[in-house]
Amino acid sequence: FIQHTNGCELMNELIGTNIVLIANKHNPSIISKDWVKEKEIIEGDVINFAHLPVASIVEDLDYNLFVDEDTLRLTVKNLDSASIIDNSPNIIQKYVNKLPEIPYKALGFNFLFKIQENPEKLKEIFIADDGKSKEIFSPDYTFGGVFKFKFNEFLVTLSIMPENDEIKADFNFHFPSTSSQSILLVLEKHSAVFNKAEDVLNNIFE
């Protein structure tokens, strides 16, 4: 999940990823430490569990599972392991298979990258008239942008923003669906979606 360009400096680094499953009404009251173990949703040893009236949180060394009435969010904690990242959609598949009756609304894949590039690179790529921009804003302005595009079944939102001496790129791949079967099928495309995100960044900063 770290890209190199022409054998030179490290360029793209994945620093965050999660899967979000939106529903009209999840049932956080059933999400307990025992339930996720019994149903084999999370198989690692649970190190943190909170059962609140409106939300539940279950955490092992690799994942954090948060569920409230509107949202299930599975966050990958161990970003050093490709297998842990690749396994994350399987956890959501198990959840949907155990609770197919929940009125699901949408699925989202989210990837946050840190790009070791001078933020001025964004101006070189996207600003046609840097001089005019300096006149409008100030000589030391910074530039970022939000891009929306379609990729297969997904509506993609990419936010690219300068941050100190680096660039952050935040991808959201959004799939709206009320069908649990459709959601299960789309979960199988997690790797293809991740590859698309990397391809977009490599094409921007090549």
mmCIF file of C-alpha atoms in Angstrom:
data_model
loop_
_atom_site.group_PDB
_atom_site.id
_atom_site.type_symbol
_atom_site.label_atom_id
_atom_site.label_comp_id
_atom_site.label_asym_id
_atom_site.label_seq_id
_atom_site.Cartn_x
_atom_site.Cartn_y
_atom_site.Cartn_z
ATOM 1 C CA PHE A 1 0.000 0.000 0.000
ATOM 2 C CA ILE A 2 3.015 2.242 -0.447
ATOM 3 C CA GLN A 3 3.847 3.304 -3.952
ATOM 4 C CA HIS A 4 7.247 4.210 -5.369
ATOM 5 C CA THR A 5 7.796 6.186 -8.539
ATOM 6 C CA ASN A 6 10.743 5.252 -10.769
ATOM 7 C CA GLY A 7 12.544 3.813 -7.773
ATOM 8 C CA CYS A 8 12.663 7.239 -6.146
ATOM 9 C CA GLU A 9 11.152 8.612 -2.980
ATOM 10 C CA LEU A 10 8.140 7.104 -1.277
ATOM 11 C CA MET A 11 5.022 8.726 -2.749
ATOM 12 C CA ASN A 12 1.605 7.420 -1.649
ATOM 13 C CA GLU A 13 0.963 5.984 1.801
ATOM 14 C CA LEU A 14 -2.385 4.675 2.999
ATOM 15 C CA ILE A 15 -2.989 6.214 6.443
ATOM 16 C CA GLY A 16 -6.650 5.354 6.980
ATOM 17 C CA THR A 17 -9.405 3.146 5.622
ATOM 18 C CA ASN A 18 -12.887 2.127 6.683
ATOM 19 C CA ILE A 19 -16.110 0.664 5.344
ATOM 20 C CA VAL A 20 -19.409 2.364 6.170
ATOM 21 C CA LEU A 21 -22.787 0.631 5.919
ATOM 22 C CA ILE A 22 -25.756 2.979 6.188
ATOM 23 C CA ALA A 23 -29.227 1.738 7.131
ATOM 24 C CA ASN A 24 -32.617 3.138 8.038
ATOM 25 C CA LYS A 25 -32.179 1.397 11.369
ATOM 26 C CA HIS A 26 -29.340 -0.760 12.565
ATOM 27 C CA ASN A 27 -29.903 -2.462 15.916
ATOM 28 C CA PRO A 28 -26.892 -1.577 18.084
ATOM 29 C CA SER A 29 -28.509 -3.218 21.120
ATOM 30 C CA ILE A 30 -27.704 -6.690 19.767
ATOM 31 C CA ILE A 31 -24.050 -5.867 19.029
ATOM 32 C CA SER A 32 -22.316 -7.270 22.091
ATOM 33 C CA LYS A 33 -18.892 -8.755 22.740
ATOM 34 C CA ASP A 34 -20.445 -12.229 22.903
ATOM 35 C CA TRP A 35 -22.571 -11.730 19.780
ATOM 36 C CA VAL A 36 -19.683 -10.738 17.495
ATOM 37 C CA LYS A 37 -17.660 -13.714 18.746
ATOM 38 C CA GLU A 38 -20.546 -16.178 18.463
ATOM 39 C CA LYS A 39 -21.361 -15.020 14.925
ATOM 40 C CA GLU A 40 -17.632 -14.839 14.042
ATOM 41 C CA ILE A 41 -18.000 -11.236 12.914
ATOM 42 C CA ILE A 42 -14.747 -10.258 14.620
ATOM 43 C CA GLU A 43 -12.486 -13.225 15.345
ATOM 44 C CA GLY A 44 -9.635 -11.543 17.232
ATOM 45 C CA ASP A 45 -9.565 -11.115 20.995
ATOM 46 C CA VAL A 46 -11.803 -8.194 21.967
ATOM 47 C CA ILE A 47 -9.742 -5.554 23.783
ATOM 48 C CA ASN A 48 -12.393 -2.856 24.107
ATOM 49 C CA PHE A 49 -16.186 -2.964 24.237
ATOM 50 C CA ALA A 50 -18.771 -0.287 24.951
ATOM 51 C CA HIS A 51 -22.511 -0.878 24.910
ATOM 52 C CA LEU A 52 -24.357 2.453 25.059
ATOM 53 C CA PRO A 53 -28.104 3.060 24.695
ATOM 54 C CA VAL A 54 -27.642 4.403 21.148
ATOM 55 C CA ALA A 55 -24.399 2.782 19.972
ATOM 56 C CA SER A 56 -22.046 -0.158 20.413
ATOM 57 C CA ILE A 57 -18.298 -0.345 19.904
ATOM 58 C CA VAL A 58 -16.281 -3.557 19.598
ATOM 59 C CA GLU A 59 -12.527 -3.429 19.089
ATOM 60 C CA ASP A 60 -9.743 -5.946 18.644
ATOM 61 C CA LEU A 61 -6.109 -5.365 17.693
ATOM 62 C CA ASP A 62 -6.912 -5.022 13.984
ATOM 63 C CA TYR A 63 -10.398 -3.474 13.729
ATOM 64 C CA ASN A 64 -12.777 -1.042 15.380
ATOM 65 C CA LEU A 65 -16.487 -1.770 14.802
ATOM 66 C CA PHE A 66 -18.893 1.077 15.605
ATOM 67 C CA VAL A 67 -22.670 0.685 15.210
ATOM 68 C CA ASP A 68 -25.443 3.179 15.873
ATOM 69 C CA GLU A 69 -28.955 3.278 14.406
ATOM 70 C CA ASP A 70 -27.850 4.956 11.183
ATOM 71 C CA THR A 71 -24.327 3.759 10.600
ATOM 72 C CA LEU A 72 -22.038 0.786 10.879
ATOM 73 C CA ARG A 73 -18.390 1.771 10.489
ATOM 74 C CA LEU A 74 -15.560 -0.749 10.384
ATOM 75 C CA THR A 75 -12.189 0.968 10.719
ATOM 76 C CA VAL A 76 -8.953 -0.865 9.984
ATOM 77 C CA LYS A 77 -6.417 -0.188 12.740
ATOM 78 C CA ASN A 78 -3.558 -2.353 11.470
ATOM 79 C CA LEU A 79 -2.593 -0.700 8.190
ATOM 80 C CA ASP A 80 0.727 -2.542 7.987
ATOM 81 C CA SER A 81 -0.987 -5.778 6.975
ATOM 82 C CA ALA A 82 -2.445 -6.141 3.479
ATOM 83 C CA SER A 83 -4.347 -9.239 4.608
ATOM 84 C CA ILE A 84 -6.056 -7.310 7.431
ATOM 85 C CA ILE A 85 -7.181 -4.630 4.959
ATOM 86 C CA ASP A 86 -8.294 -7.234 2.414
ATOM 87 C CA ASN A 87 -10.308 -9.061 5.078
ATOM 88 C CA SER A 88 -12.358 -5.996 6.108
ATOM 89 C CA PRO A 89 -15.156 -6.498 3.514
ATOM 90 C CA ASN A 90 -15.515 -10.100 4.716
ATOM 91 C CA ILE A 91 -16.468 -8.794 8.164
ATOM 92 C CA ILE A 92 -19.217 -6.639 6.663
ATOM 93 C CA GLN A 93 -20.402 -9.586 4.558
ATOM 94 C CA LYS A 94 -20.758 -11.703 7.693
ATOM 95 C CA TYR A 95 -22.752 -8.930 9.370
ATOM 96 C CA VAL A 96 -25.122 -8.553 6.402
ATOM 97 C CA ASN A 97 -25.562 -12.321 6.123
ATOM 98 C CA LYS A 98 -26.493 -12.539 9.809
ATOM 99 C CA LEU A 99 -28.850 -9.532 9.609
ATOM 100 C CA PRO A 100 -30.301 -9.452 6.052
ATOM 101 C CA GLU A 101 -33.593 -8.012 7.340
ATOM 102 C CA ILE A 102 -32.057 -4.638 8.241
ATOM 103 C CA PRO A 103 -33.224 -1.916 5.798
ATOM 104 C CA TYR A 104 -29.852 -1.018 4.308
ATOM 105 C CA LYS A 105 -29.431 2.190 2.306
ATOM 106 C CA ALA A 106 -25.839 2.485 1.105
ATOM 107 C CA LEU A 107 -22.294 1.191 1.314
ATOM 108 C CA GLY A 108 -19.148 3.294 1.329
ATOM 109 C CA PHE A 109 -15.455 2.453 0.916
ATOM 110 C CA ASN A 110 -13.136 5.140 2.283
ATOM 111 C CA PHE A 111 -9.380 5.479 1.771
ATOM 112 C CA LEU A 112 -7.137 8.251 3.095
ATOM 113 C CA PHE A 113 -3.672 8.670 1.575
ATOM 114 C CA LYS A 114 -0.692 10.790 2.521
ATOM 115 C CA ILE A 115 1.275 11.909 -0.534
ATOM 116 C CA GLN A 116 4.859 12.972 -0.079
ATOM 117 C CA GLU A 117 4.780 15.785 -2.614
ATOM 118 C CA ASN A 118 5.257 19.513 -2.253
ATOM 119 C CA PRO A 119 1.733 21.026 -2.137
ATOM 120 C CA GLU A 120 2.868 23.438 -4.860
ATOM 121 C CA LYS A 121 2.584 20.445 -7.195
ATOM 122 C CA LEU A 122 -1.199 20.817 -7.046
ATOM 123 C CA LYS A 123 -0.936 24.309 -8.512
ATOM 124 C CA GLU A 124 1.287 23.025 -11.325
ATOM 125 C CA ILE A 125 -1.266 20.357 -12.214
ATOM 126 C CA PHE A 126 -4.579 22.170 -11.796
ATOM 127 C CA ILE A 127 -4.043 25.959 -11.886
ATOM 128 C CA ALA A 128 -3.895 27.412 -15.403
ATOM 129 C CA ASP A 129 -2.965 30.943 -14.285
ATOM 130 C CA ASP A 130 -1.017 30.960 -11.027
ATOM 131 C CA GLY A 131 -0.316 34.672 -11.343
ATOM 132 C CA LYS A 132 -4.009 35.521 -11.506
ATOM 133 C CA SER A 133 -4.729 33.289 -8.541
ATOM 134 C CA LYS A 134 -2.056 35.116 -6.536
ATOM 135 C CA GLU A 135 -3.719 38.414 -7.436
ATOM 136 C CA ILE A 136 -7.150 37.180 -6.374
ATOM 137 C CA PHE A 137 -6.023 35.535 -3.120
ATOM 138 C CA SER A 138 -2.465 36.233 -1.964
ATOM 139 C CA PRO A 139 1.052 35.266 -3.103
ATOM 140 C CA ASP A 140 1.199 32.479 -0.523
ATOM 141 C CA TYR A 141 -2.199 30.883 -1.244
ATOM 142 C CA THR A 142 -2.576 27.112 -1.101
ATOM 143 C CA PHE A 143 -4.734 25.009 -3.389
ATOM 144 C CA GLY A 144 -6.897 21.932 -2.919
ATOM 145 C CA GLY A 145 -9.958 20.543 -4.628
ATOM 146 C CA VAL A 146 -12.937 18.221 -4.571
ATOM 147 C CA PHE A 147 -13.591 15.946 -7.535
ATOM 148 C CA LYS A 148 -16.682 13.836 -8.194
ATOM 149 C CA PHE A 149 -16.777 11.071 -10.780
ATOM 150 C CA LYS A 150 -18.352 7.683 -11.430
ATOM 151 C CA PHE A 151 -16.548 4.368 -11.251
ATOM 152 C CA ASN A 152 -18.694 1.363 -12.129
ATOM 153 C CA GLU A 153 -21.525 1.283 -9.545
ATOM 154 C CA PHE A 154 -19.935 3.944 -7.369
ATOM 155 C CA LEU A 155 -20.205 7.692 -7.096
ATOM 156 C CA VAL A 156 -16.716 8.758 -6.044
ATOM 157 C CA THR A 157 -15.784 11.872 -4.122
ATOM 158 C CA LEU A 158 -12.079 12.699 -3.934
ATOM 159 C CA SER A 159 -10.864 15.537 -1.717
ATOM 160 C CA ILE A 160 -7.246 16.598 -2.263
ATOM 161 C CA MET A 161 -5.878 19.078 0.245
ATOM 162 C CA PRO A 162 -2.430 20.464 1.112
ATOM 163 C CA GLU A 163 -1.273 19.835 4.660
ATOM 164 C CA ASN A 164 2.034 21.295 5.796
ATOM 165 C CA ASP A 165 4.640 19.840 3.403
ATOM 166 C CA GLU A 166 2.440 16.977 2.219
ATOM 167 C CA ILE A 167 -0.827 16.356 0.433
ATOM 168 C CA LYS A 168 -3.801 14.396 1.769
ATOM 169 C CA ALA A 169 -6.133 12.582 -0.625
ATOM 170 C CA ASP A 170 -9.439 11.325 0.791
ATOM 171 C CA PHE A 171 -11.554 8.950 -1.338
ATOM 172 C CA ASN A 172 -15.192 7.998 -0.725
ATOM 173 C CA PHE A 173 -16.678 5.334 -3.013
ATOM 174 C CA HIS A 174 -20.454 5.490 -2.432
ATOM 175 C CA PHE A 175 -22.844 2.739 -3.520
ATOM 176 C CA PRO A 176 -26.555 3.422 -2.839
ATOM 177 C CA SER A 177 -28.686 0.280 -2.511
ATOM 178 C CA THR A 178 -31.556 -1.110 -0.464
ATOM 179 C CA SER A 179 -30.725 -4.688 -1.504
ATOM 180 C CA SER A 180 -28.633 -6.754 0.901
ATOM 181 C CA GLN A 181 -27.696 -9.064 -1.988
ATOM 182 C CA SER A 182 -26.403 -6.147 -4.062
ATOM 183 C CA ILE A 183 -24.384 -4.914 -1.112
ATOM 184 C CA LEU A 184 -22.878 -8.366 -0.623
ATOM 185 C CA LEU A 185 -21.838 -8.477 -4.273
ATOM 186 C CA VAL A 186 -20.315 -4.998 -4.199
ATOM 187 C CA LEU A 187 -18.304 -5.838 -1.083
ATOM 188 C CA GLU A 188 -16.389 -8.286 -3.269
ATOM 189 C CA LYS A 189 -15.087 -5.326 -5.294
ATOM 190 C CA HIS A 190 -13.163 -3.778 -2.416
ATOM 191 C CA SER A 191 -9.756 -4.616 -3.913
ATOM 192 C CA ALA A 192 -10.723 -3.280 -7.356
ATOM 193 C CA VAL A 193 -11.906 -0.047 -5.760
ATOM 194 C CA PHE A 194 -8.667 0.331 -3.822
ATOM 195 C CA ASN A 195 -6.678 -0.229 -7.021
ATOM 196 C CA LYS A 196 -8.748 2.471 -8.734
ATOM 197 C CA ALA A 197 -7.892 4.939 -5.968
ATOM 198 C CA GLU A 198 -4.189 4.187 -6.367
ATOM 199 C CA ASP A 199 -4.439 4.501 -10.158
ATOM 200 C CA VAL A 200 -6.085 7.918 -9.861
ATOM 201 C CA LEU A 201 -3.330 9.201 -7.590
ATOM 202 C CA ASN A 202 -0.566 7.737 -9.739
ATOM 203 C CA ASN A 203 -2.057 9.385 -12.828
ATOM 204 C CA ILE A 204 -2.345 12.750 -11.072
ATOM 205 C CA PHE A 205 1.174 12.779 -9.666
ATOM 206 C CA GLU A 206 3.069 10.790 -12.288
#
